[in-house]
Amino acid sequence: MRVSIAGAGAVGRSIAAELLENGHEVLLIDKAPTAISVERVPMAEWLLADACEITSLDEAALQRCNVVIAATGDDKVNLVVSLLAKTEYGVPRVVARVNNPKNEWLFNESWGVDVAVSTPRLMSALVEEAVSVGDLVRLLRFSHGDANLVELTLPPESALAGTLVGDVAWPEDTSLVTIIRGTRVLTPSPEETLESGDELLFVAAQAREEQLEDLLSVRRDPSGD
């Protein structure tokens, strides 16, 4: 997979190093000469250019990229890069960094963004995820299709504890993608039994989140009725 990253700061370089380690081709683009540190990520391609300029993106051959990541520290730049990548070059997957949470509402398909990553929101969500049982926590927003990656820890009193995954009438527009049980990561096959304390990760339409939370947090009637 070929990936172009706009922004060769600490964030961009870290992403590049991880992708290279996983066997992908990576091009780092930055207009600041001081940001071009080839020795820090020697396996990457480097381009000294303004990623907001069409001529620069032509030079980067963005049409050959499977993914573009707008990872600069400027939200305006990230939006422009995302829009150009999607509309001018038809890049299948555009991921954009949100620096200011107040700007998060802009990072959607209208600006060519498929996935918006807000570090402050993600850190907040991870804190909530660590302390919340029975409450739905939104971890990541997928702008395209209005879907989110959400997590819910199954409480002991949930009626679904002890139920087979295949026997649950999940809400429409939701998909259970992973079960985390202690140190194990489980594929949610229909024969897998849900246990209290399981961390369940879903991709779900935002409109279905409340319904999903209600389903997983149902309490058993103490009388047994």
Coordinates of N, CA and C in Angstrom, one line a residue:
M1 N 0.8 -1.2 0.0 CA 0.0 0.0 0.0 C 0.9 1.2 0.0
R2 N 0.5 2.2 -0.8 CA 1.2 3.5 -0.9 C 0.5 4.5 -0.1
V3 N 1.2 5.2 0.8 CA 0.6 6.2 1.7 C 1.4 7.5 1.6
S4 N 0.7 8.6 1.4 CA 1.4 9.9 1.5 C 0.9 10.6 2.8
I5 N 1.9 11.2 3.4 CA 1.6 11.9 4.7 C 2.0 13.4 4.5
A6 N 1.1 14.3 4.7 CA 1.3 15.7 4.7 C 1.6 16.2 6.1
G7 N 2.8 16.6 6.3 CA 3.3 17.0 7.6 C 4.3 16.0 8.1
A8 N 5.6 16.5 8.2 CA 6.7 15.6 8.6 C 7.2 16.0 10.0
G9 N 6.3 16.5 10.8 CA 6.7 16.7 12.2 C 6.7 15.4 13.0
A10 N 6.7 15.5 14.3 CA 6.8 14.3 15.1 C 5.7 13.3 14.9
V11 N 4.5 13.9 14.7 CA 3.3 13.0 14.4 C 3.5 12.3 13.1
G12 N 3.8 13.0 12.0 CA 3.9 12.5 10.7 C 5.0 11.4 10.6
R13 N 6.2 11.7 11.3 CA 7.3 10.8 11.2 C 7.0 9.5 12.0
S14 N 6.2 9.6 13.1 CA 5.9 8.4 13.9 C 4.9 7.5 13.1
I15 N 4.0 8.1 12.4 CA 3.1 7.4 11.6 C 3.8 6.7 10.4
A16 N 4.7 7.4 9.8 CA 5.5 6.9 8.7 C 6.4 5.7 9.2
A17 N 7.0 5.8 10.3 CA 7.9 4.7 10.8 C 7.0 3.5 11.0
E18 N 5.8 3.6 11.6 CA 5.0 2.5 11.9 C 4.5 1.8 10.6
L19 N 4.1 2.6 9.6 CA 3.7 2.1 8.3 C 4.8 1.4 7.6
L20 N 6.0 2.0 7.6 CA 7.1 1.3 7.0 C 7.5 0.0 7.6
E21 N 7.4 0.0 8.9 CA 7.6 -1.3 9.6 C 6.6 -2.4 9.2
N22 N 5.4 -2.0 8.8 CA 4.4 -2.9 8.4 C 4.5 -3.2 6.9
G23 N 5.5 -2.7 6.3 CA 5.7 -3.1 4.9 C 5.1 -2.2 3.8
H24 N 4.7 -1.0 4.2 CA 4.0 -0.1 3.2 C 5.0 0.9 2.7
E25 N 4.7 1.5 1.5 CA 5.5 2.6 0.9 C 4.9 3.9 1.5
V26 N 5.9 4.8 1.9 CA 5.5 6.0 2.5 C 6.2 7.2 1.9
L27 N 5.4 8.3 1.6 CA 6.0 9.5 1.2 C 5.7 10.6 2.2
L28 N 6.6 11.3 2.7 CA 6.4 12.4 3.6 C 6.6 13.7 2.9
I29 N 5.6 14.6 3.1 CA 5.6 15.9 2.4 C 5.6 17.0 3.4
D30 N 6.5 18.0 3.3 CA 6.5 19.2 4.2 C 7.1 20.3 3.4
K31 N 6.6 21.5 3.7 CA 7.1 22.7 3.0 C 8.3 23.4 3.8
A32 N 8.5 22.9 5.0 CA 9.5 23.5 5.9 C 10.8 22.8 5.7
P33 N 11.9 23.4 5.2 CA 13.2 22.7 5.1 C 13.7 22.0 6.4
T34 N 13.4 22.7 7.5 CA 13.8 22.1 8.8 C 13.1 20.8 9.1
A35 N 12.0 20.6 8.5 CA 11.2 19.4 8.8 C 11.7 18.2 8.0
I36 N 12.5 18.4 7.0 CA 13.0 17.3 6.1 C 14.2 16.7 6.8
S37 N 13.9 15.6 7.6 CA 15.0 14.9 8.4 C 15.0 13.5 7.9
V38 N 15.6 13.3 6.7 CA 15.7 12.0 6.1 C 16.3 11.0 7.0
E39 N 17.3 11.4 7.8 CA 18.0 10.4 8.7 C 17.0 9.8 9.8
R40 N 16.0 10.5 10.1 CA 15.0 10.1 11.1 C 14.1 8.9 10.6
V41 N 13.8 9.0 9.3 CA 12.9 8.0 8.7 C 13.6 7.7 7.3
P42 N 14.7 7.0 7.3 CA 15.5 6.8 6.1 C 14.8 6.0 5.0
M43 N 13.9 5.1 5.4 CA 13.2 4.3 4.4 C 12.1 5.0 3.7
A44 N 11.7 6.1 4.2 CA 10.6 6.9 3.5 C 11.1 7.7 2.3
E45 N 10.2 8.0 1.4 CA 10.5 9.0 0.4 C 10.1 10.4 1.0
W46 N 10.9 11.4 0.6 CA 10.7 12.7 1.1 C 10.5 13.7 0.0
L47 N 9.6 14.7 0.3 CA 9.3 15.7 -0.7 C 9.2 17.1 0.0
L48 N 10.1 18.0 -0.4 CA 10.0 19.4 0.1 C 9.0 20.2 -0.7
A49 N 7.8 20.4 -0.3 CA 6.8 21.0 -1.1 C 5.6 21.4 -0.2
D50 N 4.8 22.3 -0.7 CA 3.6 22.7 -0.1 C 2.4 21.8 -0.5
A51 N 1.9 21.0 0.5 CA 0.9 20.0 0.2 C -0.5 20.6 -0.2
C52 N -0.6 21.9 0.0 CA -1.8 22.6 -0.4 C -1.8 23.1 -1.9
E53 N -0.7 22.8 -2.6 CA -0.5 23.2 -4.0 C -0.7 22.0 -4.9
I54 N -1.5 22.2 -6.0 CA -1.7 21.2 -6.9 C -0.4 20.7 -7.6
T55 N 0.4 21.6 -7.9 CA 1.7 21.2 -8.5 C 2.5 20.3 -7.6
S56 N 2.5 20.6 -6.3 CA 3.2 19.7 -5.4 C 2.6 18.3 -5.3
L57 N 1.3 18.3 -5.3 CA 0.6 17.0 -5.2 C 0.7 16.2 -6.5
D58 N 0.9 16.9 -7.7 CA 1.2 16.2 -8.9 C 2.5 15.6 -8.9
E59 N 3.5 16.3 -8.3 CA 4.9 15.8 -8.1 C 4.9 14.6 -7.2
A60 N 4.0 14.6 -6.2 CA 3.9 13.5 -5.3 C 3.1 12.3 -5.9
A61 N 2.6 12.5 -7.1 CA 1.8 11.4 -7.7 C 0.7 10.9 -6.8
L62 N -0.1 11.8 -6.3 CA -1.1 11.4 -5.3 C -2.1 10.4 -5.9
Q63 N -2.3 10.4 -7.2 CA -3.3 9.5 -7.8 C -2.8 8.1 -7.6
R64 N -1.6 7.9 -7.3 CA -1.1 6.5 -7.1 C -1.2 6.0 -5.6
C65 N -1.7 6.9 -4.8 CA -1.8 6.6 -3.3 C -3.1 5.9 -3.0
N66 N -3.0 4.9 -2.1 CA -4.1 4.2 -1.5 C -4.7 5.0 -0.4
V67 N -3.8 5.7 0.3 CA -4.2 6.5 1.5 C -3.4 7.8 1.6
V68 N -4.1 8.9 1.9 CA -3.4 10.1 2.2 C -3.8 10.5 3.7
I69 N -2.7 10.9 4.4 CA -2.9 11.3 5.8 C -2.5 12.7 6.0
A70 N -3.5 13.6 6.3 CA -3.2 15.0 6.6 C -2.8 15.2 8.1
A71 N -1.5 15.3 8.4 CA -1.1 15.2 9.8 C -0.3 16.4 10.2
T72 N -0.6 17.6 9.6 CA 0.1 18.8 10.0 C -0.5 19.3 11.3
G73 N 0.1 20.3 11.9 CA -0.4 21.0 13.1 C -1.4 22.1 12.8
D74 N -1.8 22.2 11.5 CA -2.7 23.3 11.2 C -4.0 22.7 10.6
D75 N -5.1 22.9 11.2 CA -6.4 22.3 10.8 C -6.8 22.8 9.4
K76 N -6.5 24.0 9.1 CA -6.8 24.6 7.7 C -6.1 23.8 6.6
V77 N -4.8 23.6 6.9 CA -4.0 22.8 5.9 C -4.5 21.4 5.8
N78 N -4.8 20.8 6.9 CA -5.3 19.4 6.8 C -6.6 19.3 6.0
L79 N -7.5 20.3 6.2 CA -8.7 20.3 5.4 C -8.5 20.4 3.9
V80 N -7.6 21.4 3.6 CA -7.3 21.6 2.2 C -6.7 20.4 1.5
V81 N -5.7 19.8 2.2 CA -5.1 18.6 1.7 C -6.1 17.5 1.5
S82 N -7.0 17.3 2.5 CA -8.0 16.2 2.4 C -8.9 16.5 1.2
L83 N -9.4 17.7 1.0 CA -10.3 18.0 -0.1 C -9.6 17.7 -1.4
L84 N -8.4 18.2 -1.6 CA -7.7 18.0 -2.8 C -7.4 16.5 -3.1
A85 N -7.0 15.8 -2.1 CA -6.7 14.4 -2.2 C -8.0 13.6 -2.7
K86 N -9.1 14.0 -2.2 CA -10.3 13.2 -2.5 C -10.9 13.7 -3.9
T87 N -11.0 15.0 -4.1 CA -11.7 15.5 -5.3 C -10.8 15.6 -6.5
E88 N -9.5 15.9 -6.4 CA -8.7 16.1 -7.5 C -7.9 14.8 -7.9
Y89 N -7.7 13.9 -6.9 CA -6.9 12.7 -7.2 C -7.6 11.4 -6.9
G90 N -8.8 11.5 -6.4 CA -9.6 10.3 -6.1 C -9.0 9.3 -5.2
V91 N -8.3 9.8 -4.2 CA -7.6 8.9 -3.2 C -8.7 8.1 -2.4
P92 N -8.7 6.8 -2.4 CA -9.7 6.0 -1.7 C -9.9 6.3 -0.2
R93 N -8.8 6.6 0.5 CA -8.9 6.7 1.9 C -8.2 7.9 2.4
V94 N -8.9 8.9 3.0 CA -8.2 10.1 3.5 C -8.4 10.2 5.0
V95 N -7.3 10.3 5.7 CA -7.4 10.4 7.2 C -6.8 11.7 7.6
A96 N -7.5 12.4 8.5 CA -7.1 13.8 8.8 C -7.0 14.0 10.3
R97 N -5.9 14.7 10.7 CA -5.7 15.0 12.1 C -6.4 16.3 12.5
V98 N -7.2 16.2 13.6 CA -7.9 17.4 14.1 C -7.1 17.9 15.3
N99 N -6.6 19.1 15.2 CA -5.8 19.7 16.2 C -6.6 20.4 17.3
N100 N -7.6 21.1 16.8 CA -8.5 21.9 17.7 C -9.9 21.2 17.7
P101 N -10.3 20.6 18.8 CA -11.6 19.9 18.9 C -12.8 20.8 18.4
K102 N -12.6 22.1 18.5 CA -13.7 23.0 18.1 C -13.9 22.9 16.6
N103 N -12.9 22.4 15.8 CA -13.0 22.3 14.4 C -13.5 21.0 13.9
E104 N -13.7 20.1 14.8 CA -14.0 18.7 14.5 C -15.2 18.6 13.5
W105 N -16.2 19.4 13.7 CA -17.4 19.3 12.9 C -17.1 19.6 11.4
L106 N -16.0 20.2 11.1 CA -15.6 20.5 9.7 C -15.1 19.2 9.0
F107 N -14.5 18.3 9.8 CA -13.8 17.2 9.2 C -14.8 16.1 8.8
N108 N -15.4 16.3 7.7 CA -16.4 15.3 7.2 C -16.2 15.1 5.7
E109 N -17.2 14.3 5.1 CA -17.0 13.9 3.7 C -17.1 15.2 2.8
S110 N -17.7 16.3 3.3 CA -17.8 17.5 2.5 C -16.4 18.0 2.2
W111 N -15.5 17.7 3.1 CA -14.1 18.2 2.9 C -13.2 17.0 2.5
G112 N -13.8 15.9 2.1 CA -13.0 14.7 1.6 C -12.4 13.8 2.7
V113 N -12.8 14.0 4.0 CA -12.3 13.3 5.1 C -13.1 12.0 5.3
D114 N -12.4 10.9 5.3 CA -13.0 9.6 5.6 C -13.0 9.3 7.1
V115 N -11.8 9.6 7.7 CA -11.6 9.4 9.1 C -11.0 10.6 9.7
A116 N -11.6 11.1 10.8 CA -11.0 12.3 11.5 C -10.5 11.8 12.8
V117 N -9.3 12.1 13.2 CA -8.7 11.7 14.4 C -8.3 12.9 15.3
S118 N -9.1 13.0 16.4 CA -8.8 14.1 17.3 C -8.1 13.6 18.5
T119 N -6.9 14.0 18.7 CA -6.1 13.5 19.8 C -6.7 13.8 21.2
P120 N -7.2 15.0 21.4 CA -7.8 15.3 22.7 C -9.1 14.5 23.0
R121 N -9.9 14.3 21.9 CA -11.1 13.5 22.1 C -10.7 12.0 22.3
L122 N -9.7 11.5 21.6 CA -9.3 10.1 21.8 C -8.8 9.9 23.1
M123 N -8.0 10.8 23.7 CA -7.4 10.6 25.0 C -8.6 10.7 26.0
S124 N -9.5 11.6 25.9 CA -10.7 11.6 26.8 C -11.5 10.4 26.7
A125 N -11.7 9.8 25.5 CA -12.4 8.6 25.3 C -11.7 7.4 26.0
L126 N -10.4 7.4 25.9 CA -9.7 6.3 26.5 C -9.7 6.3 28.0
V127 N -9.8 7.6 28.6 CA -9.9 7.7 30.0 C -11.3 7.2 30.4
E128 N -12.4 7.6 29.7 CA -13.7 7.1 30.0 C -13.8 5.6 29.8
E129 N -13.2 5.1 28.8 CA -13.2 3.6 28.5 C -12.6 2.9 29.7
A130 N -11.6 3.5 30.3 CA -10.9 2.8 31.4 C -11.7 2.7 32.7
V131 N -12.7 3.6 32.9 CA -13.4 3.7 34.1 C -14.9 3.4 34.0
S132 N -15.4 3.3 32.8 CA -16.8 3.1 32.5 C -17.2 1.7 32.3
V133 N -18.2 1.2 33.0 CA -18.8 -0.1 32.7 C -20.3 0.1 32.5
G134 N -20.7 -0.4 31.3 CA -22.1 -0.2 31.0 C -22.4 1.0 30.2
D135 N -21.4 1.9 30.0 CA -21.7 3.1 29.3 C -20.9 3.1 27.9
L136 N -21.6 3.5 26.9 CA -21.0 3.5 25.6 C -20.0 4.6 25.5
V137 N -18.8 4.3 25.0 CA -17.7 5.3 24.8 C -17.4 5.4 23.3
R138 N -17.4 6.6 22.8 CA -17.1 6.8 21.4 C -15.6 6.9 21.2
L139 N -14.9 6.0 20.5 CA -13.5 6.1 20.4 C -13.0 6.8 19.1
L140 N -13.7 6.7 18.0 CA -13.2 7.2 16.8 C -14.4 7.5 15.9
R141 N -14.4 8.6 15.1 CA -15.5 8.9 14.2 C -15.0 8.7 12.8
F142 N -15.8 7.9 12.1 CA -15.6 7.8 10.6 C -16.6 8.8 9.9
S143 N -16.0 9.8 9.3 CA -16.8 10.8 8.8 C -17.7 10.3 7.6
H144 N -17.2 9.5 6.8 CA -17.9 9.0 5.7 C -18.9 7.9 6.1
G145 N -20.2 8.2 5.9 CA -21.2 7.2 6.4 C -21.7 7.4 7.8
D146 N -21.2 8.4 8.5 CA -21.7 8.8 9.8 C -21.7 7.6 10.8
A147 N -20.5 6.9 10.8 CA -20.4 5.8 11.7 C -19.2 6.1 12.6
N148 N -19.3 5.4 13.8 CA -18.3 5.6 14.8 C -17.8 4.2 15.3
L149 N -16.5 4.2 15.8 CA -16.0 3.1 16.5 C -16.3 3.3 18.0
V150 N -17.1 2.4 18.6 CA -17.6 2.6 20.0 C -17.2 1.4 20.8
E151 N -17.1 1.6 22.1 CA -16.7 0.5 23.0 C -17.7 0.5 24.2
L152 N -18.1 -0.7 24.6 CA -18.9 -0.8 25.8 C -18.4 -2.0 26.6
T153 N -18.2 -1.9 27.9 CA -17.8 -3.0 28.7 C -19.1 -3.6 29.3
L154 N -19.3 -4.9 29.1 CA -20.5 -5.5 29.4 C -20.6 -5.7 31.0
P155 N -21.6 -5.0 31.6 CA -21.7 -5.1 33.1 C -22.2 -6.4 33.5
P156 N -21.8 -6.8 34.8 CA -22.2 -8.2 35.3 C -23.7 -8.4 35.3
E157 N -24.5 -7.4 35.5 CA -26.0 -7.5 35.5 C -26.6 -7.5 34.2
S158 N -25.9 -7.4 33.1 CA -26.5 -7.3 31.8 C -27.2 -8.7 31.5
A159 N -28.3 -8.6 30.8 CA -29.1 -9.8 30.5 C -28.4 -10.5 29.4
L160 N -27.4 -9.9 28.7 CA -26.7 -10.6 27.6 C -25.5 -11.4 28.1
A161 N -25.1 -11.3 29.3 CA -24.0 -12.1 29.8 C -24.4 -13.6 29.8
G162 N -23.6 -14.4 29.1 CA -23.9 -15.8 29.0 C -24.7 -16.1 27.7
T163 N -24.9 -15.1 26.9 CA -25.6 -15.3 25.6 C -24.7 -15.4 24.4
L164 N -25.0 -16.3 23.5 CA -24.2 -16.4 22.3 C -24.3 -15.2 21.4
V165 N -23.2 -14.8 20.8 CA -23.2 -13.6 19.9 C -24.2 -13.8 18.8
G166 N -24.4 -15.0 18.3 CA -25.3 -15.2 17.2 C -26.8 -15.2 17.6
D167 N -27.0 -15.2 18.9 CA -28.4 -15.2 19.4 C -28.9 -13.8 19.7
V168 N -28.0 -12.8 19.6 CA -28.4 -11.4 20.0 C -29.0 -10.7 18.8
A169 N -30.1 -10.0 19.0 CA -30.7 -9.2 17.9 C -30.1 -7.8 17.9
W170 N -28.9 -7.7 17.3 CA -28.2 -6.4 17.3 C -29.0 -5.4 16.5
P171 N -28.9 -4.1 16.9 CA -29.6 -3.1 16.1 C -29.0 -3.0 14.7
E172 N -29.9 -2.5 13.8 CA -29.4 -2.3 12.4 C -28.3 -1.3 12.4
D173 N -27.5 -1.4 11.3 CA -26.4 -0.5 11.1 C -25.3 -0.6 12.2
T174 N -25.2 -1.7 12.9 CA -24.1 -1.9 13.9 C -23.4 -3.2 13.6
S175 N -22.1 -3.3 13.9 CA -21.4 -4.5 13.6 C -20.4 -4.7 14.8
L176 N -20.5 -5.9 15.5 CA -19.5 -6.2 16.5 C -18.3 -6.7 15.9
V177 N -17.1 -6.0 16.1 CA -15.9 -6.3 15.4 C -14.9 -7.0 16.2
T178 N -14.9 -6.8 17.5 CA -13.9 -7.4 18.4 C -14.4 -7.6 19.8
I179 N -14.0 -8.6 20.5 CA -14.3 -8.8 21.9 C -12.9 -8.9 22.6
I180 N -12.7 -8.0 23.6 CA -11.5 -8.1 24.3 C -11.8 -8.6 25.7
R181 N -11.2 -9.8 26.0 CA -11.5 -10.5 27.3 C -10.1 -10.7 28.0
G182 N -9.9 -9.8 29.0 CA -8.6 -9.9 29.7 C -7.5 -9.5 28.7
T183 N -6.6 -10.4 28.5 CA -5.5 -10.1 27.6 C -5.7 -10.7 26.2
R184 N -6.9 -11.3 26.0 CA -7.2 -12.0 24.7 C -8.1 -11.1 23.8
V185 N -7.8 -11.2 22.5 CA -8.6 -10.5 21.5 C -9.3 -11.5 20.7
L186 N -10.6 -11.5 20.8 CA -11.4 -12.6 20.2 C -12.2 -12.1 19.0
T187 N -12.3 -13.0 18.0 CA -13.1 -12.8 16.8 C -14.6 -13.1 17.2
P188 N -15.5 -12.2 17.1 CA -16.9 -12.5 17.6 C -17.7 -13.4 16.6
S189 N -17.4 -14.7 16.7 CA -18.1 -15.7 15.9 C -19.5 -15.9 16.5
P190 N -20.5 -16.4 15.8 CA -21.8 -16.6 16.3 C -21.8 -17.5 17.5
E191 N -20.8 -18.4 17.6 CA -20.8 -19.4 18.7 C -20.1 -18.9 20.0
E192 N -19.5 -17.7 19.9 CA -18.8 -17.1 21.1 C -19.8 -16.6 22.1
T193 N -19.6 -17.0 23.4 CA -20.5 -16.6 24.5 C -20.0 -15.2 25.1
L194 N -20.9 -14.3 25.2 CA -20.6 -13.0 25.9 C -20.4 -13.2 27.4
E195 N -19.4 -12.6 28.0 CA -19.2 -12.7 29.4 C -19.2 -11.3 30.0
S196 N -19.6 -11.2 31.3 CA -19.5 -9.9 32.0 C -18.1 -9.5 32.0
G197 N -17.9 -8.2 31.8 CA -16.5 -7.7 31.8 C -15.9 -7.7 30.4
D198 N -16.5 -8.3 29.4 CA -16.0 -8.2 28.1 C -16.0 -6.8 27.6
E199 N -15.0 -6.4 26.9 CA -15.0 -5.1 26.2 C -15.4 -5.3 24.8
L200 N -16.5 -4.8 24.4 CA -17.0 -5.0 23.0 C -16.8 -3.8 22.2
L201 N -16.2 -4.0 21.0 CA -16.0 -2.9 20.1 C -16.9 -3.0 18.9
F202 N -17.6 -2.0 18.6 CA -18.6 -2.0 17.5 C -18.2 -0.8 16.5
V203 N -18.5 -1.1 15.2 CA -18.7 0.1 14.3 C -20.2 0.2 14.2
A204 N -20.7 1.4 14.5 CA -22.1 1.7 14.6 C -22.5 3.0 14.0
A205 N -23.7 3.1 13.4 CA -24.2 4.4 13.0 C -24.5 5.2 14.2
Q206 N -24.3 6.5 14.2 CA -24.5 7.3 15.3 C -25.9 7.3 15.8
A207 N -26.9 7.1 14.9 CA -28.3 7.1 15.3 C -28.6 5.8 16.0
R208 N -27.8 4.8 16.0 CA -28.1 3.5 16.7 C -27.4 3.4 18.0
E209 N -26.5 4.4 18.4 CA -25.7 4.2 19.6 C -26.6 4.1 20.9
E210 N -27.6 4.9 21.0 CA -28.4 4.8 22.2 C -29.1 3.5 22.3
Q211 N -29.6 3.0 21.1 CA -30.3 1.7 21.1 C -29.3 0.6 21.5
L212 N -28.1 0.7 21.0 CA -27.0 -0.3 21.3 C -26.7 -0.3 22.8
E213 N -26.6 0.9 23.4 CA -26.3 1.0 24.8 C -27.4 0.4 25.6
D214 N -28.6 0.7 25.3 CA -29.8 0.2 26.0 C -29.8 -1.4 26.0
L215 N -29.5 -1.9 24.8 CA -29.5 -3.4 24.6 C -28.5 -4.0 25.5
L216 N -27.3 -3.5 25.6 CA -26.2 -4.1 26.3 C -26.3 -3.8 27.8
S217 N -27.0 -2.8 28.2 CA -27.1 -2.5 29.6 C -28.4 -3.0 30.3
V218 N -29.1 -3.8 29.6 CA -30.4 -4.3 30.2 C -30.1 -5.0 31.5
R219 N -30.9 -4.7 32.5 CA -30.8 -5.3 33.8 C -31.7 -6.5 33.9
R220 N -31.2 -7.6 34.6 CA -32.1 -8.7 34.9 C -33.0 -8.3 36.0
D221 N -34.2 -8.8 36.0 CA -35.2 -8.6 37.0 C -34.8 -9.5 38.2
P222 N -34.5 -8.9 39.4 CA -34.1 -9.7 40.5 C -35.1 -10.8 40.9
S223 N -36.4 -10.7 40.6 CA -37.4 -11.7 40.9 C -37.3 -12.9 40.0
G224 N -36.6 -12.7 38.9 CA -36.4 -13.8 37.9 C -37.5 -13.8 36.9
D225 N -38.5 -12.9 36.9 CA -39.6 -12.8 36.0 C -39.1 -12.2 34.6

